[in-house]
mmCIF file of C-alpha atoms and ligand atoms in Angstrom:
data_model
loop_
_atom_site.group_PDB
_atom_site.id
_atom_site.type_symbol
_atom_site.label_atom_id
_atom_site.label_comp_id
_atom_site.label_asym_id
_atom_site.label_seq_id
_atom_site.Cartn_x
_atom_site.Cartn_y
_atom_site.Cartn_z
ATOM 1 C CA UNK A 10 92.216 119.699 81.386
ATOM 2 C CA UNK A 11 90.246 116.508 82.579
ATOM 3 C CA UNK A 12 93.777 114.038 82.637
ATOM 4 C CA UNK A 13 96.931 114.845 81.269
ATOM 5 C CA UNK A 14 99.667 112.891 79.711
ATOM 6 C CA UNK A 15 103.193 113.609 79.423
ATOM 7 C CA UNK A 16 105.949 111.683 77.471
ATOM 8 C CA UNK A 17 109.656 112.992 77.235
ATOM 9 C CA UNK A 18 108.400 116.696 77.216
ATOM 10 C CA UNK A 19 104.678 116.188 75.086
ATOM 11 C CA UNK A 20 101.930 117.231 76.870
ATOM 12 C CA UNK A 21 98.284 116.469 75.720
ATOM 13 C CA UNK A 22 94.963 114.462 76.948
ATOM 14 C CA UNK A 23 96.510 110.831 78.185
ATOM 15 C CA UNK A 24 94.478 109.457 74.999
ATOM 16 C CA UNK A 25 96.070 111.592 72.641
ATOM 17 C CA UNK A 26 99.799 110.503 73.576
ATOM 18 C CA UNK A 27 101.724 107.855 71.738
ATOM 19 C CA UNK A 28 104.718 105.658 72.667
ATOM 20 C CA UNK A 29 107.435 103.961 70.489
ATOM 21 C CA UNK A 30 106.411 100.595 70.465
ATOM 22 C CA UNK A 31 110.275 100.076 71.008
ATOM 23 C CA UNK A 32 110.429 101.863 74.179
ATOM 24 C CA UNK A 33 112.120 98.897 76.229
ATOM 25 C CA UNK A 34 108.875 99.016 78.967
ATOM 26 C CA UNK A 35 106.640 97.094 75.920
ATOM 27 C CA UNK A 36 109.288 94.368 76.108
ATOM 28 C CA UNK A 37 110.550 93.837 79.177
ATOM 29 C CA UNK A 38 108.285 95.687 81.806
ATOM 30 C CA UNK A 39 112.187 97.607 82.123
ATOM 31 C CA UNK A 40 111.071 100.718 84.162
ATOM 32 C CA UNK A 41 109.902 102.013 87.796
ATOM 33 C CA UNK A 42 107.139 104.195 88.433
ATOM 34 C CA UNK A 43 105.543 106.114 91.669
ATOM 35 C CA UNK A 44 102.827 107.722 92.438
ATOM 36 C CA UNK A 45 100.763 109.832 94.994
ATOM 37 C CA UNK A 46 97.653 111.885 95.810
ATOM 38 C CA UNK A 47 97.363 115.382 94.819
ATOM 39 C CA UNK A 48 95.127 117.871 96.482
ATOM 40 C CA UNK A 49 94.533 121.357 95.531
ATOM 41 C CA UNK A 50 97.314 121.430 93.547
ATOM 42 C CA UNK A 51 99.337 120.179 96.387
ATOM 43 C CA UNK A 52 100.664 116.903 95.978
ATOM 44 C CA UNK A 53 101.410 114.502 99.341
ATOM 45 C CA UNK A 54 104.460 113.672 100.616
ATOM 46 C CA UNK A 55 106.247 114.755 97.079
ATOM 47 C CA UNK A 56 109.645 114.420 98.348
ATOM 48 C CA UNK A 57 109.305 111.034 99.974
ATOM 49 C CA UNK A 58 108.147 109.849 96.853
ATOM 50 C CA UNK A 59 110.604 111.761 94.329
ATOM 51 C CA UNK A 60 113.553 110.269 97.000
ATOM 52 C CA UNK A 61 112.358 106.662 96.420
ATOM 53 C CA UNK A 62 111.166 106.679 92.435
ATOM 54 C CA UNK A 63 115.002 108.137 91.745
ATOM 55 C CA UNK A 64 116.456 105.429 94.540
ATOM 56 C CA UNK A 65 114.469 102.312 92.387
ATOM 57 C CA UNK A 66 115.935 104.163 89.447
ATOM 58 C CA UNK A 67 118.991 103.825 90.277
ATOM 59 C CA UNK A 68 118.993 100.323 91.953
ATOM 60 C CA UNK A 69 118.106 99.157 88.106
ATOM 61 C CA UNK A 70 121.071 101.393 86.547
ATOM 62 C CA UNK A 71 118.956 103.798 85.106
ATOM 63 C CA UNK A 72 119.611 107.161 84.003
ATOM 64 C CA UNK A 73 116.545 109.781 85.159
ATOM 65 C CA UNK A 74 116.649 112.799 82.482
ATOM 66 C CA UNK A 75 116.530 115.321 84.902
ATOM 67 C CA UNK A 76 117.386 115.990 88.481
ATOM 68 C CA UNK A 77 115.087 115.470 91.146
ATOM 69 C CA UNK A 78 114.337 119.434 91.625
ATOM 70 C CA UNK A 79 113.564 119.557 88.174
ATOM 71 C CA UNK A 80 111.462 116.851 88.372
ATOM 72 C CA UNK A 81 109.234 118.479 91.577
ATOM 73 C CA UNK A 82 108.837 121.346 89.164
ATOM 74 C CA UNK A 83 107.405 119.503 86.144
ATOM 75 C CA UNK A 84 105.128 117.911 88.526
ATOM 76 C CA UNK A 85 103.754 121.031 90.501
ATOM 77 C CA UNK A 86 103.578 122.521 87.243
ATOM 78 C CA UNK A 87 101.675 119.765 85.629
ATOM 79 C CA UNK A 88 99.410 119.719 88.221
ATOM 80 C CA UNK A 89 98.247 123.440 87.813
ATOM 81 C CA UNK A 90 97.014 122.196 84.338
ATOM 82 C CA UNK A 91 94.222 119.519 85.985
ATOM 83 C CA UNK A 92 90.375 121.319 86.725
ATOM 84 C CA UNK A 93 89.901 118.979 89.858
ATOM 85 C CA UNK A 94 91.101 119.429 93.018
ATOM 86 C CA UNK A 95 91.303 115.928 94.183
ATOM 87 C CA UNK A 96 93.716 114.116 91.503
ATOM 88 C CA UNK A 97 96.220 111.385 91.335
ATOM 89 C CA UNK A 98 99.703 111.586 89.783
ATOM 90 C CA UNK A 99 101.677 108.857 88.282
ATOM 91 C CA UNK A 100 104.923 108.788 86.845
ATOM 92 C CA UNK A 101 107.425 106.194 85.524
ATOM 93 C CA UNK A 102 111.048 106.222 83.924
ATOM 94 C CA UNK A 103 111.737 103.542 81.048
ATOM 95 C CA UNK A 104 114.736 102.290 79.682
ATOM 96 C CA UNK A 105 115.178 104.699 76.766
ATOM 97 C CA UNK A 106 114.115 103.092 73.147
ATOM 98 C CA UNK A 107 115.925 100.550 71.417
ATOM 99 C CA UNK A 108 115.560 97.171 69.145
ATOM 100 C CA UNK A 109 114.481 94.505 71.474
ATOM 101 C CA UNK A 110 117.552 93.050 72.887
ATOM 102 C CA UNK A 111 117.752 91.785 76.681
ATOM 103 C CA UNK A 112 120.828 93.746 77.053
ATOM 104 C CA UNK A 113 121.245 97.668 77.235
ATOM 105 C CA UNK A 114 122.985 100.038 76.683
ATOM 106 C CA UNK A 115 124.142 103.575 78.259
ATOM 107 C CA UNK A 116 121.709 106.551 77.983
ATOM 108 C CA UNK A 117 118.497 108.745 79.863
ATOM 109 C CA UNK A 118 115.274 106.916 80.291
ATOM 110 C CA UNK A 119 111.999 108.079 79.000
ATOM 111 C CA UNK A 120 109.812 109.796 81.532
ATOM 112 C CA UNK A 121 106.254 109.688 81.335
ATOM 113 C CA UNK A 122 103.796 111.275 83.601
ATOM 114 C CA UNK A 123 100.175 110.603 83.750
ATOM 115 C CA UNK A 124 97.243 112.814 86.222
ATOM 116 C CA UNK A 125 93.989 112.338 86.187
ATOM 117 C CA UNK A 126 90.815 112.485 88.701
ATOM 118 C CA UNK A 127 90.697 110.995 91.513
ATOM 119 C CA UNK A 128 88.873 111.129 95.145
ATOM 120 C CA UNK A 129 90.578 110.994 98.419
ATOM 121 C CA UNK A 130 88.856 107.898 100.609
ATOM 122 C CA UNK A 131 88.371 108.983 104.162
ATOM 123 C CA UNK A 132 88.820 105.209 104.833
ATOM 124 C CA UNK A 133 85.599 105.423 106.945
ATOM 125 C CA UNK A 134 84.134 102.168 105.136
ATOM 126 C CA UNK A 135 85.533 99.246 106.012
ATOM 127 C CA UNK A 136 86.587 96.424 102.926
ATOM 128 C CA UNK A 137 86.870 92.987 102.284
ATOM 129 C CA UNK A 138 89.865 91.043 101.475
ATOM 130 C CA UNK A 139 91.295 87.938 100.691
ATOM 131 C CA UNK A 140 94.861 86.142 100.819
ATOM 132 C CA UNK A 141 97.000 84.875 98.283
ATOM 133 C CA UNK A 142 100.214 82.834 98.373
ATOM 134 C CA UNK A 143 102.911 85.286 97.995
ATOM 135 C CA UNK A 144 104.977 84.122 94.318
ATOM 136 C CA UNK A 145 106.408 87.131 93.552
ATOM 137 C CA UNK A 146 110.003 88.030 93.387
ATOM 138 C CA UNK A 147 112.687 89.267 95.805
ATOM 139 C CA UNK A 148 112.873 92.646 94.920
ATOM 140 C CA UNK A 149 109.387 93.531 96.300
ATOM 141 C CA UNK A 150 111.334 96.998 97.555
ATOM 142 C CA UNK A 151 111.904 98.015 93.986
ATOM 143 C CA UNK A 152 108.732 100.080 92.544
ATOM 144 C CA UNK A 153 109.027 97.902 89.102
ATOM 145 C CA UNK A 154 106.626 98.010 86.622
ATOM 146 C CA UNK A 155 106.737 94.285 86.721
ATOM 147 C CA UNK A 156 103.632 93.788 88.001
ATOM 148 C CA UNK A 157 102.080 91.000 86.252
ATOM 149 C CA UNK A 158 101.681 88.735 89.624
ATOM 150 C CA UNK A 159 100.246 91.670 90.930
ATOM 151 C CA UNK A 160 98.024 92.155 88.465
ATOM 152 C CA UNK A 161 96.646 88.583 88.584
ATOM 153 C CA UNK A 162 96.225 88.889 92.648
ATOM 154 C CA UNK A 163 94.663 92.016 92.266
ATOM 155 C CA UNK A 164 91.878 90.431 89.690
ATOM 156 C CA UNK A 165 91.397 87.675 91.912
ATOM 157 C CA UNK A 166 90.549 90.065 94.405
ATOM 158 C CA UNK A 167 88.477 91.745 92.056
ATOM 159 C CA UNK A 168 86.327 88.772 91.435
ATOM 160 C CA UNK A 169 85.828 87.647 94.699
ATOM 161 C CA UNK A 170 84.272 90.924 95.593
ATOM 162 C CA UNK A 171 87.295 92.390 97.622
ATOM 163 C CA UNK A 172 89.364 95.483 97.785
ATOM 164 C CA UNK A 173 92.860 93.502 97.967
ATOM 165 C CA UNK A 174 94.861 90.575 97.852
ATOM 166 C CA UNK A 175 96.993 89.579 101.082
ATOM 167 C CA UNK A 176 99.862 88.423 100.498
ATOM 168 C CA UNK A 177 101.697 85.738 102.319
ATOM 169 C CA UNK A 178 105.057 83.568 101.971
ATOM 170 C CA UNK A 179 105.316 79.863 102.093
ATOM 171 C CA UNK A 180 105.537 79.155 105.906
ATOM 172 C CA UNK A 181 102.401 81.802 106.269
ATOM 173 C CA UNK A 182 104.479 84.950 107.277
ATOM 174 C CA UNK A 183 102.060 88.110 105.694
ATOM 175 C CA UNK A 184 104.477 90.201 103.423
ATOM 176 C CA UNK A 185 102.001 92.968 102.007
ATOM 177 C CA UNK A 186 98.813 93.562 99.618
ATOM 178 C CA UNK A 187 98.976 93.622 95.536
ATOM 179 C CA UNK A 188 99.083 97.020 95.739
ATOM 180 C CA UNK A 189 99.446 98.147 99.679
ATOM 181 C CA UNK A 190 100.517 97.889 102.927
ATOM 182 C CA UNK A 191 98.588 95.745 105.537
ATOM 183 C CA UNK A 192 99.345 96.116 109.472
ATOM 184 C CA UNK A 193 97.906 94.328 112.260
ATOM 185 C CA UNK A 194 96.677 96.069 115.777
ATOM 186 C CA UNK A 195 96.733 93.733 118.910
ATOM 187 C CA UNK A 196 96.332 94.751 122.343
ATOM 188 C CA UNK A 197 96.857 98.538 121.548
ATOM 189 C CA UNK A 198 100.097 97.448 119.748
ATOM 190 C CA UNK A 199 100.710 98.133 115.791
ATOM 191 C CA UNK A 200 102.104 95.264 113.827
ATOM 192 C CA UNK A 201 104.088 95.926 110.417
ATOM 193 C CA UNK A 202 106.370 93.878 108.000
ATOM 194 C CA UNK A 203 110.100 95.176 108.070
ATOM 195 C CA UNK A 204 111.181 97.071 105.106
ATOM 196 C CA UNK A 205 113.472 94.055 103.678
ATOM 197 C CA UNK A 206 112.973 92.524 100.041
ATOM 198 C CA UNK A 207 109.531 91.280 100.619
ATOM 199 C CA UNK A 208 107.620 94.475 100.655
ATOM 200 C CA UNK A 209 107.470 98.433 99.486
ATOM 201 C CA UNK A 210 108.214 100.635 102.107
ATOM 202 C CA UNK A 211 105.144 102.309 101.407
ATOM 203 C CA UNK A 212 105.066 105.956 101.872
ATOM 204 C CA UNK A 213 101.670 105.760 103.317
ATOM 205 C CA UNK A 214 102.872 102.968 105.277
ATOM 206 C CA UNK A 215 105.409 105.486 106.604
ATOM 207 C CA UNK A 216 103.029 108.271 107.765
ATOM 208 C CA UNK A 217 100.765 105.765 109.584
ATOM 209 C CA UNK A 218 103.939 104.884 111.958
ATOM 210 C CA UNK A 219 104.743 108.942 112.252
ATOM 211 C CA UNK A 220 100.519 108.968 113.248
ATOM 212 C CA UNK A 221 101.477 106.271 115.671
ATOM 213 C CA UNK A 222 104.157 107.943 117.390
ATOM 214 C CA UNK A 223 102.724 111.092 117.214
ATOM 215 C CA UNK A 224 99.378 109.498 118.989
ATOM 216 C CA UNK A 225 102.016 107.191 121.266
ATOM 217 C CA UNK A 226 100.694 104.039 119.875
ATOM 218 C CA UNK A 227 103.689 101.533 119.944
ATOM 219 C CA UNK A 228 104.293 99.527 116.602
ATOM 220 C CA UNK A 229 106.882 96.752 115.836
ATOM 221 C CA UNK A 230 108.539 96.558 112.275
ATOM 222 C CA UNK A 231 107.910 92.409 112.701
ATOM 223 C CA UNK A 232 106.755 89.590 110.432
ATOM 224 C CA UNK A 233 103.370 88.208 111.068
ATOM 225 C CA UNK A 234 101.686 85.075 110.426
ATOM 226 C CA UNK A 235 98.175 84.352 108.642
ATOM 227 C CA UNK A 236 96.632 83.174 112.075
ATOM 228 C CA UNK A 237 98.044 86.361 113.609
ATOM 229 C CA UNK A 238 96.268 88.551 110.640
ATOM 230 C CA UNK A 239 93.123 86.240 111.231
ATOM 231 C CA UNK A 240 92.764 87.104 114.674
ATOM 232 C CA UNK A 241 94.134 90.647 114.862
ATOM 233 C CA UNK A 242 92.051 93.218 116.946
ATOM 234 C CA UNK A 243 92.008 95.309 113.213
ATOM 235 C CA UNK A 244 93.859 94.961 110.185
ATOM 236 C CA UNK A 245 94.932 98.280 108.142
ATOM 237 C CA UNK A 246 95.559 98.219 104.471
ATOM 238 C CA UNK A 247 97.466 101.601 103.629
ATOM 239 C CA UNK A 248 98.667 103.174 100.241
ATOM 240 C CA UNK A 249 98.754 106.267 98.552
ATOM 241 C CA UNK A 250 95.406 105.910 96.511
ATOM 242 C CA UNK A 251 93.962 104.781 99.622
ATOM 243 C CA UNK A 252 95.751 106.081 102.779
ATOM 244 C CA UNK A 253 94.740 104.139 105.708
ATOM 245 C CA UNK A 254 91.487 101.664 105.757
ATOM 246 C CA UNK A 255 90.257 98.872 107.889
ATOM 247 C CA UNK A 256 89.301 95.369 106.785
ATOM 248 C CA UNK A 257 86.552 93.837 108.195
ATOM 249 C CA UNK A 258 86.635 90.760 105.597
ATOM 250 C CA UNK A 259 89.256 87.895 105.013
ATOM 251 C CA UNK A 260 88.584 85.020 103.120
ATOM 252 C CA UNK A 261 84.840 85.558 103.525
ATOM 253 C CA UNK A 262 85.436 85.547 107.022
ATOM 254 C CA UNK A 263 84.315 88.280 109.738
ATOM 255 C CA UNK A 264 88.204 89.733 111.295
ATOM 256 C CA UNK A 265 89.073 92.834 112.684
ATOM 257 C CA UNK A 266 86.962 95.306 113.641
ATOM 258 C CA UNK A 267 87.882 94.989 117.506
ATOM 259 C CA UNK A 268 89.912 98.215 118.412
ATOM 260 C CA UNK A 269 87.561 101.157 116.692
ATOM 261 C CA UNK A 270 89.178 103.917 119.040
ATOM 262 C CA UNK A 271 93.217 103.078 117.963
ATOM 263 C CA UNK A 272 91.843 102.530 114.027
ATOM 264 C CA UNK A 273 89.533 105.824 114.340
ATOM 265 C CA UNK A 274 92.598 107.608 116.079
ATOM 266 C CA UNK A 275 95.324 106.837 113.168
ATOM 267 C CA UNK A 276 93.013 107.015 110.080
ATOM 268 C CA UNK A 277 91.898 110.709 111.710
ATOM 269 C CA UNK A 278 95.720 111.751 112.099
ATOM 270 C CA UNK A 279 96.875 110.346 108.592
ATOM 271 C CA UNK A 280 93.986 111.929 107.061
ATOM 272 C CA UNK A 281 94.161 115.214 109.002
ATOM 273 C CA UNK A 282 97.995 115.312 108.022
ATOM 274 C CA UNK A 283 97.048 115.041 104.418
ATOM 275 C CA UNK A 284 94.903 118.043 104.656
ATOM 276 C CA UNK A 285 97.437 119.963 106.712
ATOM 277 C CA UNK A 286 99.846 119.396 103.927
ATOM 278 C CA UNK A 287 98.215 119.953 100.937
ATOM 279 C CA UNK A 288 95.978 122.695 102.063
ATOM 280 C CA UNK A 289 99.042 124.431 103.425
ATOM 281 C CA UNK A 290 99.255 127.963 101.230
HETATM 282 N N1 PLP B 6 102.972 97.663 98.276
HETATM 283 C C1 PLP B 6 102.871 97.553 96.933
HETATM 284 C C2 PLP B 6 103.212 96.241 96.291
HETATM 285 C C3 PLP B 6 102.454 98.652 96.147
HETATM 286 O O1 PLP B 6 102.368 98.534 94.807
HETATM 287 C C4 PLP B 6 102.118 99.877 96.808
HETATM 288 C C5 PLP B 6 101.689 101.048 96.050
HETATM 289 O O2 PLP B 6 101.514 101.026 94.847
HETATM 290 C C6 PLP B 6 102.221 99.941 98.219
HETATM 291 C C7 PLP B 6 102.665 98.824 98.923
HETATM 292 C C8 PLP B 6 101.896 101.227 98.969
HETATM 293 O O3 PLP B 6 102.920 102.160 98.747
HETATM 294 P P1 PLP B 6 102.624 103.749 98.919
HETATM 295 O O4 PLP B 6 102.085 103.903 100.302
HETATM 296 O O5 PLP B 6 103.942 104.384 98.734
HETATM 297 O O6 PLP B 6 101.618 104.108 97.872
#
């Protein structure tokens, strides 16, 4: 197959699959999704991944239909089904279906799962990005499919010719990007956001501090201000659709760029421990 869709146990091409128009995610955005790279039939860092979509899950009180091992089947199955080797896998658990009311009640959620091409970046080109007040809510840990002021960052992005959106809180502390992670290294030393309310803990986030200890690079789970970003010896922008790249743009200014040799080392090790993993037989 060329993508794959799968809702609540029907499998077919993603354009081929129908939802109820009353499943509660067409009202209220009520769901949580996740997502990673898959490659040769291998997908990344599943557990990590399964651990956190069923954690969201349950910080929102909803019911997953099946257990998590059950779950890392239907995947690796589903997977098997894709012709490329290089793919991307999505999934998301609704609210079950019911009349539009804001209130819900008891029962499983509808699971949907959605695969379809995609290449890995070896993060070798550097991008461009910009920054954006941060307005989003304070559950930025929760995977939600909320993602409207995402959305709009992200376009802005878009149309101003850059990979991301930066974001940063009132008082210019850097939280994270629309869609990823963004560290700061200065002076040999990695700068990340703590994992509180105002960001993901990113999974790719996670294996580019296991790179850093495995390389003995020192990091610091600290806030960090705009100027700080601005001046940073290289800023990294990490996710699981793009695991570890440098910016070498911000604001339509020239940043980063200043530290090749730490940057070369950890997108190398987070790359190479991609490979190990999903090449593993
Ligand atoms: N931050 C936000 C807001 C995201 O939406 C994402 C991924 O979608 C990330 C960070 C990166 O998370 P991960 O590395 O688990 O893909």
């Amino acid at each position: 197959m060329k993508n794959l869709g799968y809702y609540n146990g029907k499998v077919d091409r993603i354009e081929n699959i129908t939802i109820p128009m009353n499943d509660r995610v067409c009202w209220f955005g009520d769901g949580v999704y996740d997502a990673g790279p898959c490659h040769k039939q291998h997908i990344f860092a599943l557990k990590e991944h399964i651990d956190r979509f069923y954690r969201n899950a349950k910080a929102l009180n909803m019911e997953m239909p099946m257990d998590k091992e059950a779950f890392a089947s239907l995947l690796n199955d589903l997977v098997k089904k894709l012709d490329d080797e290089d793919l991307f896998v999505y999934y998301q658990v609704t609210r079950g279906t019911a009349e539009r009311n804001h209130t819900y009640s008891p029962g499983k959620g509808n699971l949907w799962v959605m695969i379809k091409p995609q290449a890995i970046n070896d993060g070798k080109k550097p991008v461009s990005l910009i920054t954006c007040e941060d307005t989003r809510f304070f559950h930025c840990n929760i995977k939600t499919l909320n993602l409207i002021p995402s959305v709009m960052a992200a376009q802005k992005a878009k149309d101003a010719g850059c990979h991301e959106a930066v974001f940063y809180r009132p008082g210019g502390r850097v939280t994270e990007c629309s869609h990823s992670n963004v560290h700061i290294l200065r002076d040999g030393v990695l700068y990340t956001a703590p994992t509180d309310c105002l960001i993901l803990p990113g999974i790719a986030r996670h294996h580019l501090l296991l790179a850093c200890e495995r390389l003995g690079i020192p990091y610091r789970e600290e806030p960090f201000s705009l100027e700080e970003l601005a001046s940073a010896d290289e800023i990294l922008v990490t996710s699981s659709s793009n695991l570890c790249l440098r910016a070498n743009h911000l604001d339509g200014k020239a940043v980063g760029e200043k530290d090749f040799l730490h940057y070369e080392q950890l997108r190398e090790a987070v790359l190479n421990e991609f490979y190990e993993e999903t090449e593993r037989q």
